[in-house]
CSV table of C-alpha atoms in Angstrom, one decimal:
chain,number,residue,atom,x,y,z
A,1,MET,CA,116.0,98.6,85.7
A,2,ILE,CA,117.9,97.4,88.7
A,3,LYS,CA,119.1,100.3,90.9
A,4,ASN,CA,121.8,100.9,93.4
A,5,LEU,CA,119.9,101.3,96.7
A,6,ASP,CA,122.4,103.6,98.4
A,7,GLU,CA,122.4,106.0,95.4
A,8,PHE,CA,118.6,105.9,95.2
A,9,LEU,CA,118.2,106.7,98.9
A,10,TYR,CA,120.8,109.4,98.9
A,11,SER,CA,118.7,111.3,96.4
A,12,ASN,CA,115.5,110.9,98.4
A,13,PRO,CA,115.2,113.1,101.6
A,14,TYR,CA,112.3,111.1,103.0
A,15,PRO,CA,111.2,107.6,101.9
A,16,GLY,CA,109.9,107.2,105.5
A,17,ARG,CA,110.2,103.5,106.4
A,18,GLY,CA,111.8,101.0,104.1
A,19,ILE,CA,112.1,97.2,103.7
A,20,LEU,CA,114.6,95.4,101.6
A,21,ILE,CA,114.5,91.6,101.0
A,22,GLY,CA,116.8,89.7,98.8
A,23,ARG,CA,119.8,87.4,98.5
A,24,SER,CA,123.6,87.9,98.9
A,25,GLU,CA,125.9,88.1,95.9
A,26,ASP,CA,127.3,84.6,96.6
A,27,GLY,CA,123.8,83.2,96.8
A,28,LEU,CA,124.3,81.6,100.2
A,29,ARG,CA,122.6,84.2,102.5
A,30,GLY,CA,119.2,85.7,102.7
A,31,ILE,CA,119.3,89.5,103.3
A,32,VAL,CA,116.7,91.6,105.1
A,33,LEU,CA,117.0,95.3,106.0
A,34,TYR,CA,114.5,97.6,107.6
A,35,PHE,CA,114.9,101.3,108.5
A,36,ILE,CA,112.8,104.1,110.0
A,37,MET,CA,113.0,107.8,109.5
A,38,GLY,CA,111.2,110.7,111.2
A,39,ARG,CA,110.3,114.3,110.7
A,40,SER,CA,108.6,115.0,114.0
A,41,ALA,CA,110.0,114.9,117.5
A,42,ASN,CA,107.7,112.0,118.3
A,43,SER,CA,108.9,109.9,115.3
A,44,ARG,CA,112.6,110.6,116.1
A,45,ASN,CA,112.2,109.7,119.8
A,46,ARG,CA,112.9,106.0,119.0
A,47,LEU,CA,115.5,103.3,118.8
A,48,PHE,CA,115.5,99.6,117.9
A,49,GLU,CA,116.3,96.9,120.5
A,50,ARG,CA,116.3,93.1,120.3
A,51,THR,CA,113.5,90.9,121.6
A,52,ILE,CA,113.4,87.1,122.0
A,53,ASP,CA,112.1,86.7,118.4
A,54,GLY,CA,113.2,89.8,116.6
A,55,ILE,CA,113.3,93.5,117.4
A,56,ARG,CA,111.0,96.2,118.7
A,57,THR,CA,110.9,100.0,118.7
A,58,THR,CA,111.1,101.7,122.0
A,59,ALA,CA,111.2,105.4,123.1
A,60,CYS,CA,114.4,107.1,123.9
A,61,ASP,CA,112.5,109.3,126.4
A,62,ALA,CA,109.1,107.8,127.4
A,63,SER,CA,107.9,111.1,128.8
A,64,LYS,CA,107.9,112.6,125.4
A,65,VAL,CA,105.9,109.9,123.6
A,66,THR,CA,102.6,110.8,121.8
A,67,ASN,CA,100.5,108.4,119.8
A,68,PRO,CA,102.4,105.4,120.9
A,69,GLU,CA,100.2,103.1,118.8
A,70,LEU,CA,101.8,104.5,115.7
A,71,ILE,CA,105.5,104.5,116.7
A,72,ILE,CA,105.9,101.6,119.2
A,73,TYR,CA,105.7,98.1,117.7
A,74,ASN,CA,107.6,95.0,116.7
A,75,PRO,CA,109.1,95.5,113.2
A,76,VAL,CA,110.6,92.0,113.0
A,77,ARG,CA,109.4,88.7,114.4
A,78,MET,CA,110.1,85.0,113.6
A,79,VAL,CA,107.3,82.4,113.5
A,80,ASP,CA,108.2,78.8,112.7
A,81,GLY,CA,111.2,79.7,110.6
A,82,GLN,CA,109.4,82.5,108.8
A,83,LEU,CA,110.6,86.0,109.1
A,84,ILE,CA,108.1,88.9,109.3
A,85,VAL,CA,109.1,92.5,108.8
A,86,THR,CA,106.7,95.4,108.8
A,87,ASN,CA,106.4,99.1,109.6
A,88,GLY,CA,103.7,98.7,112.3
A,89,ASP,CA,101.7,96.6,114.6
A,90,GLN,CA,100.5,94.5,111.7
A,91,THR,CA,103.6,92.4,112.5
A,92,ASP,CA,101.7,90.9,115.4
A,93,THR,CA,98.6,90.5,113.3
A,94,ILE,CA,100.6,88.4,110.8
A,95,ALA,CA,102.4,86.4,113.5
A,96,ASN,CA,99.1,85.5,115.2
A,97,HIS,CA,97.5,84.5,111.9
A,98,LEU,CA,100.5,82.3,111.0
A,99,LYS,CA,100.4,80.6,114.4
A,100,GLU,CA,96.7,79.8,113.9
A,101,GLY,CA,97.4,78.3,110.5
A,102,PHE,CA,96.2,81.3,108.4
A,103,SER,CA,98.2,83.1,105.7
A,104,PHE,CA,100.1,86.3,105.4
A,105,HIS,CA,97.5,87.5,102.9
A,106,ALA,CA,94.6,86.7,105.2
A,107,ALA,CA,96.2,88.6,108.0
A,108,LEU,CA,96.6,91.8,106.0
A,109,HIS,CA,93.1,91.6,104.7
A,110,THR,CA,92.1,92.4,108.3
A,111,ARG,CA,94.2,95.6,108.3
A,112,GLU,CA,94.5,98.9,106.3
A,113,PHE,CA,96.7,102.0,106.2
A,114,GLU,CA,97.5,104.0,109.3
A,115,PRO,CA,94.9,106.5,110.6
A,116,ASP,CA,97.3,109.4,110.6
A,117,ALA,CA,95.5,111.9,108.4
A,118,PRO,CA,96.3,113.6,106.1
A,119,ASN,CA,99.2,111.3,105.3
A,120,TYR,CA,97.4,108.0,105.8
A,121,THR,CA,100.8,106.2,106.0
A,122,PRO,CA,100.8,102.9,104.1
A,123,ARG,CA,101.5,99.7,105.9
A,124,ILE,CA,104.4,97.9,104.3
A,125,SER,CA,105.1,94.3,105.1
A,126,GLY,CA,107.3,91.4,104.1
A,127,LEU,CA,107.4,87.7,104.8
A,128,VAL,CA,110.5,85.5,104.1
A,129,GLN,CA,110.3,81.7,104.0
A,130,PRO,CA,113.2,79.5,105.2
A,131,CYS,CA,114.0,78.6,101.5
A,132,GLY,CA,114.5,82.3,100.7
A,133,SER,CA,111.2,82.9,98.7
A,134,TYR,CA,109.5,86.1,99.9
A,135,VAL,CA,106.4,88.3,99.5
A,136,LEU,CA,106.1,92.1,100.0
A,137,SER,CA,102.8,94.0,100.5
A,138,ILE,CA,101.6,97.5,100.8
A,139,LEU,CA,98.2,98.7,102.1
A,140,LYS,CA,97.4,102.3,101.2
A,141,THR,CA,94.5,104.6,100.3
A,142,LEU,CA,93.1,104.4,96.8
A,143,SER,CA,94.4,107.6,95.1
A,144,GLY,CA,94.4,109.3,98.5
A,145,ASN,CA,90.8,108.5,99.3
A,146,PRO,CA,90.7,107.2,102.9
A,147,ASN,CA,87.3,105.6,102.3
A,148,HIS,CA,89.0,102.9,100.2
A,149,CYS,CA,92.0,100.7,100.9
A,150,GLN,CA,94.1,99.3,98.1
A,151,ARG,CA,96.0,96.1,99.1
A,152,SER,CA,98.8,95.0,96.8
A,153,PHE,CA,101.0,91.8,97.1
A,154,PHE,CA,104.2,91.0,95.3
A,155,GLU,CA,105.4,87.4,95.4
A,156,TYR,CA,109.0,86.3,94.6
A,157,SER,CA,109.1,82.5,94.3
A,158,SER,CA,112.9,82.4,94.4
A,159,ALA,CA,115.7,84.7,95.6
A,160,VAL,CA,118.2,85.7,92.9
A,161,PRO,CA,121.8,86.1,94.0
A,162,GLY,CA,122.8,89.7,94.2
A,163,LEU,CA,119.2,90.9,93.8
A,164,GLY,CA,116.7,92.4,96.3
A,165,HIS,CA,113.4,94.3,96.2
A,166,PHE,CA,112.8,97.5,98.1
A,167,ILE,CA,109.6,99.1,99.2
A,168,SER,CA,109.0,102.2,101.3
A,169,THR,CA,106.1,104.0,102.8
A,170,TYR,CA,106.5,107.3,100.8
A,171,GLU,CA,107.8,108.4,97.4
A,172,SER,CA,109.6,111.3,99.0
A,173,ASP,CA,109.0,114.3,101.2
A,174,GLY,CA,105.8,116.5,100.9
A,175,ASN,CA,102.7,117.7,102.6
A,176,PRO,CA,100.8,115.5,102.7
A,177,LEU,CA,103.4,112.8,102.2
A,178,PRO,CA,103.0,111.0,98.9
A,179,SER,CA,102.5,107.2,99.3
A,180,PHE,CA,104.9,104.8,97.6
A,181,ALA,CA,103.7,104.0,94.0
A,182,GLY,CA,104.2,101.0,91.7
A,183,GLU,CA,106.0,97.8,92.3
A,184,PRO,CA,108.8,97.2,94.7
A,185,ILE,CA,112.1,98.5,93.3
A,186,PRO,CA,114.7,95.9,92.1
A,187,VAL,CA,118.1,96.7,93.6
A,188,HIS,CA,121.6,95.3,93.6
A,189,ILE,CA,122.8,93.7,96.8
A,190,LYS,CA,126.5,94.4,96.9
A,191,ASP,CA,127.6,92.8,100.2
A,192,ALA,CA,130.9,91.2,99.2
A,193,SER,CA,132.5,93.1,102.1
A,194,GLY,CA,130.0,91.7,104.6
A,195,LEU,CA,126.7,92.7,106.1
A,196,GLU,CA,128.2,95.4,108.3
A,197,GLN,CA,129.6,97.4,105.4
A,198,PHE,CA,126.5,96.8,103.3
A,199,ALA,CA,124.3,98.1,106.1
A,200,GLN,CA,126.7,101.0,106.8
A,201,ASN,CA,126.5,102.1,103.1
A,202,ILE,CA,122.7,102.2,103.3
A,203,TRP,CA,122.8,104.0,106.7
A,204,ASN,CA,125.1,106.6,105.3
A,205,SER,CA,122.9,107.2,102.3
A,206,LEU,CA,119.8,108.1,104.4
A,207,ASN,CA,119.2,111.8,105.0
A,208,ASP,CA,121.1,112.6,108.2
A,209,GLU,CA,118.5,114.9,109.6
A,210,ASN,CA,115.6,112.4,109.2
A,211,LYS,CA,117.1,108.9,109.7
A,212,VAL,CA,116.4,107.2,113.1
A,213,SER,CA,117.2,103.5,113.1
A,214,LEU,CA,118.3,100.6,110.9
A,215,TYR,CA,118.2,96.8,111.3
A,216,ALA,CA,120.0,94.4,109.0
A,217,ARG,CA,120.0,90.6,109.0
A,218,GLU,CA,121.6,87.8,107.0
A,219,THR,CA,120.6,84.1,107.3
A,220,ASN,CA,122.9,81.4,106.0
A,221,TYR,CA,120.8,79.0,103.9
A,222,ARG,CA,123.1,76.0,104.5
A,223,THR,CA,123.7,76.3,108.2
A,224,GLY,CA,120.8,78.4,109.4
A,225,ASP,CA,123.2,80.7,111.2
A,226,VAL,CA,122.0,84.3,111.6
A,227,ASN,CA,124.1,87.5,111.8
A,228,ASP,CA,122.3,90.8,112.5
A,229,LEU,CA,123.0,94.4,113.6
A,230,ILE,CA,121.2,97.5,114.8
A,231,MET,CA,122.1,101.1,114.1
A,232,ASN,CA,120.4,103.8,116.2
A,233,LYS,CA,121.0,107.6,115.8
A,234,TYR,CA,119.4,108.5,119.1
A,235,ALA,CA,120.8,105.8,121.4
């Protein structure tokens, strides 16, 4: 069943980090969206800023950062026309592998979930090709057992107009946080009013106490033109 993403997120207090990849309603533009949320002061002490090939997270107040390896990273990077989006430093692992002629899959077979017991946050990743085809992945514990890593890949050979797929780190709030389960969720992409309104609707649907930052991007398949935006709660 195809869901409305804003309604789905509105009813979920804590999906954690989320990735959406798909195609605009008119079929002309590739859509990518990534957001982060946080329950702790450390997770909330962040914002997105642009880099030469994508975006990175940075601290609002560097003096308050703990465990920087888990919260400071490049969520989005471009490599030879391919767009990488992830929730951690596996972005750089994927980028380096692609530059060396290896695959997205090979890169993620060198990584596993985050070492943040007891949650063992999954690593979610996406790769979008210039033609619009894409793949999503999640690395998580096997039934909560940190001695085993389950790697799942979901490949979409073509992007359907008005359709996207969404994956997040968690099912919802909890202690420990329950990892995302099942396949990426098919969702409607209703962007007839433009990327800004589409992104604003998603931003507004996120739990106001827990949301931190959001990045949205559209790429015109015909011209290659890119339009993107950043929303930060703690700018």
